[in-house]
Coordinates of C-alpha atoms in Angstrom, one line a residue:
N1263 CA -26.0 -20.9 -34.4
F1264 CA -26.5 -17.7 -32.7
I1265 CA -26.2 -17.4 -29.0
K1266 CA -29.0 -15.4 -27.5
P1267 CA -27.3 -12.9 -25.1
K1268 CA -28.5 -12.8 -21.5
P1269 CA -30.3 -9.6 -20.7
P1270 CA -28.5 -7.3 -18.3
K1271 CA -29.6 -7.8 -14.7
P1272 CA -32.5 -5.4 -14.2
G1273 CA -31.8 -2.4 -12.1
C1274 CA -28.1 -3.1 -11.3
V1275 CA -27.0 0.4 -12.0
E1276 CA -30.1 1.9 -10.5
A1277 CA -29.7 -0.3 -7.4
H1278 CA -26.1 0.9 -7.0
F1279 CA -27.3 4.5 -7.5
A1280 CA -29.8 3.9 -4.7
I1281 CA -27.2 2.5 -2.4
V1282 CA -25.2 5.7 -2.7
H1283 CA -27.9 8.3 -2.8
Y1284 CA -30.7 7.5 -0.4
A1285 CA -31.0 8.1 3.3
G1286 CA -30.4 5.0 5.4
T1287 CA -27.9 3.4 3.0
V1288 CA -24.4 2.4 4.0
A1289 CA -22.9 5.2 1.9
Y1290 CA -25.3 7.8 3.2
N1291 CA -24.5 6.7 6.8
L1292 CA -20.8 7.0 6.0
E1293 CA -21.3 10.5 4.6
E1294 CA -23.4 11.5 7.5
E1295 CA -21.1 10.1 10.2
S1296 CA -18.1 11.8 8.5
M1297 CA -19.6 15.2 9.3
F1298 CA -19.3 14.6 13.1
P1299 CA -15.8 15.4 14.4
K1300 CA -16.2 13.0 17.3
A1301 CA -17.5 10.1 15.2
T1302 CA -15.5 6.8 15.5
D1303 CA -15.4 3.5 13.6
K1304 CA -17.3 2.0 16.6
S1305 CA -20.1 4.6 16.4
F1306 CA -20.3 4.2 12.6
S1307 CA -20.6 0.4 13.1
E1308 CA -23.3 0.8 15.7
K1309 CA -25.2 3.2 13.5
L1310 CA -25.1 0.8 10.6
N1311 CA -26.2 -2.2 12.7
A1312 CA -29.1 -0.1 14.3
N1313 CA -30.3 1.0 10.9
H1314 CA -29.9 -2.2 8.8
L1315 CA -29.4 -5.4 10.9
G1316 CA -32.7 -7.3 10.8
K1317 CA -34.3 -4.7 8.6
S1318 CA -32.6 -5.5 5.3
P1319 CA -32.2 -9.1 4.0
N1320 CA -28.9 -8.1 2.3
F1321 CA -27.3 -6.7 5.4
I1322 CA -26.3 -9.5 7.7
K1323 CA -24.0 -10.2 10.7
P1324 CA -20.7 -11.6 9.4
K1325 CA -19.4 -15.1 10.2
P1326 CA -16.7 -15.3 13.0
P1327 CA -13.3 -14.6 11.5
K1328 CA -10.9 -17.5 10.7
P1329 CA -7.7 -17.6 12.8
G1330 CA -5.3 -14.9 11.6
C1331 CA -8.0 -12.9 9.8
V1332 CA -9.4 -9.5 10.7
E1333 CA -12.9 -9.4 12.2
A1334 CA -15.6 -8.1 10.0
H1335 CA -18.2 -5.6 11.3
F1336 CA -21.0 -6.4 8.8
A1337 CA -21.6 -8.4 5.6
I1338 CA -23.7 -7.6 2.5
V1339 CA -25.2 -10.3 0.3
H1340 CA -24.4 -9.2 -3.2
Y1341 CA -25.7 -10.9 -6.4
A1342 CA -22.4 -12.8 -6.7
G1343 CA -22.0 -13.8 -3.1
T1344 CA -21.7 -12.5 0.5
V1345 CA -18.9 -10.0 1.2
A1346 CA -17.8 -9.2 4.8
Y1347 CA -16.6 -5.7 5.5
N1348 CA -14.2 -4.3 8.2
L1349 CA -14.9 -0.7 9.0
T1350 CA -11.6 0.1 10.5
G1351 CA -10.4 3.5 9.1
W1352 CA -13.4 4.1 6.9
L1353 CA -14.2 7.5 8.5
E1354 CA -10.7 8.7 8.3
K1355 CA -10.2 7.5 4.7
N1356 CA -13.5 9.1 3.7
K1357 CA -12.3 12.5 4.9
D1358 CA -9.0 12.0 3.0
P1359 CA -8.5 15.2 0.9
L1360 CA -6.0 15.5 -1.9
N1361 CA -2.9 17.5 -1.0
D1362 CA -3.2 21.1 -2.3
T1363 CA 0.3 20.9 -3.7
L1364 CA -0.6 17.9 -5.8
V1365 CA -3.8 19.5 -7.0
D1366 CA -1.9 22.7 -8.0
L1367 CA 0.7 20.6 -9.8
F1368 CA -2.0 18.9 -11.8
K1369 CA -3.8 22.2 -12.6
K1370 CA -0.5 23.8 -13.9
G1371 CA 0.7 20.7 -15.7
T1372 CA 1.0 20.2 -19.5
N1373 CA -1.4 17.2 -19.7
E1374 CA -4.8 18.5 -20.9
L1375 CA -6.7 15.6 -19.4
T1376 CA -5.4 16.2 -15.8
I1377 CA -5.9 19.9 -16.2
T1378 CA -9.5 19.3 -17.2
I1379 CA -10.1 16.8 -14.4
F1380 CA -8.7 19.1 -11.7
C1381 CA -9.8 22.5 -13.1
D1382 CA -12.8 22.6 -10.6
H1383 CA -11.2 20.8 -7.7
Q1384 CA -11.1 23.0 -4.6
G1385 CA -8.5 21.2 -2.6
Q1386 CA -8.2 21.8 1.1
S1387 CA -7.6 25.6 0.8
G1388 CA -10.7 26.1 -1.3
G1389 CA -8.8 27.9 -4.1
D1390 CA -9.4 27.2 -7.7
A1391 CA -7.1 27.6 -10.7
S1392 CA -8.2 31.2 -11.4
G1393 CA -7.6 32.3 -7.8
G1394 CA -11.3 33.1 -7.3
K1395 CA -13.5 31.9 -4.5
G1396 CA -15.1 28.6 -5.2
G1397 CA -18.0 26.8 -3.7
R1398 CA -18.4 23.9 -6.1
G1399 CA -17.5 20.5 -4.7
K1400 CA -17.7 21.5 -1.1
K1401 CA -20.4 20.9 1.4
A1402 CA -22.0 23.6 3.5
G1403 CA -19.8 22.4 6.4
G1404 CA -16.7 23.4 4.4
F1405 CA -15.4 20.0 3.4
S1406 CA -16.0 17.3 0.9
T1407 CA -15.6 13.6 1.4
V1408 CA -14.5 10.7 -0.8
S1409 CA -18.0 9.2 -0.7
G1410 CA -19.5 12.6 -1.6
G1411 CA -17.2 12.8 -4.6
Y1412 CA -18.1 9.3 -5.6
K1413 CA -21.8 10.1 -5.2
D1414 CA -21.4 13.2 -7.5
Q1415 CA -19.5 11.1 -10.1
L1416 CA -22.1 8.4 -10.0
N1417 CA -24.8 11.0 -10.4
N1418 CA -23.1 12.4 -13.5
L1419 CA -22.6 8.9 -14.9
M1420 CA -26.3 8.2 -14.4
K1421 CA -27.3 11.4 -16.2
T1422 CA -25.0 10.5 -19.1
L1423 CA -26.4 6.9 -19.3
H1424 CA -30.0 8.1 -19.2
S1425 CA -29.3 10.6 -22.0
T1426 CA -28.1 8.0 -24.4
S1427 CA -29.6 5.1 -26.3
P1428 CA -26.9 2.4 -26.2
H1429 CA -26.9 -0.7 -28.3
F1430 CA -24.8 -3.7 -27.4
I1431 CA -23.3 -6.3 -29.7
R1432 CA -21.8 -9.5 -28.5
C1433 CA -18.8 -10.6 -30.6
I1434 CA -17.6 -14.2 -30.4
V1435 CA -14.1 -14.8 -31.7
P1436 CA -13.4 -18.5 -32.3
N1437 CA -10.0 -19.9 -31.2

């Protein structure tokens, strides 16, 4: 007997792509709020609630925390269940750049993979491996964020996926 495989959930990758790329999304709001030096976790939380609470069925107010648990600022209804999120430190972590010394170490190392990965990385100082001036990977404001890097990586992944014609085979190994 052959088992008919379930088709992939329609639009899962596209939906995730939309979550990251389009105005009004949580990731977009995080990127936008990270550009303001005086932004706080509270202002970010207020912005998210103003933009999404009551407007999106997947963005809900979290349940009150259980004793000893941290309070959540919002919850998102995912396909597998509801996940509550605490925004404490998100803005600070989103601005978290790699240490220039670490980037230089990877660029000058002997491992070809790490050299390839970090060859275009600007670091905090903006210098590249050749010592020239670089502009790639930085925003017009002079900094790049973790969510911006994630968005770029997801964009590259989507380009790669759309340029291929994948075929999937389900293998069942009996015990």
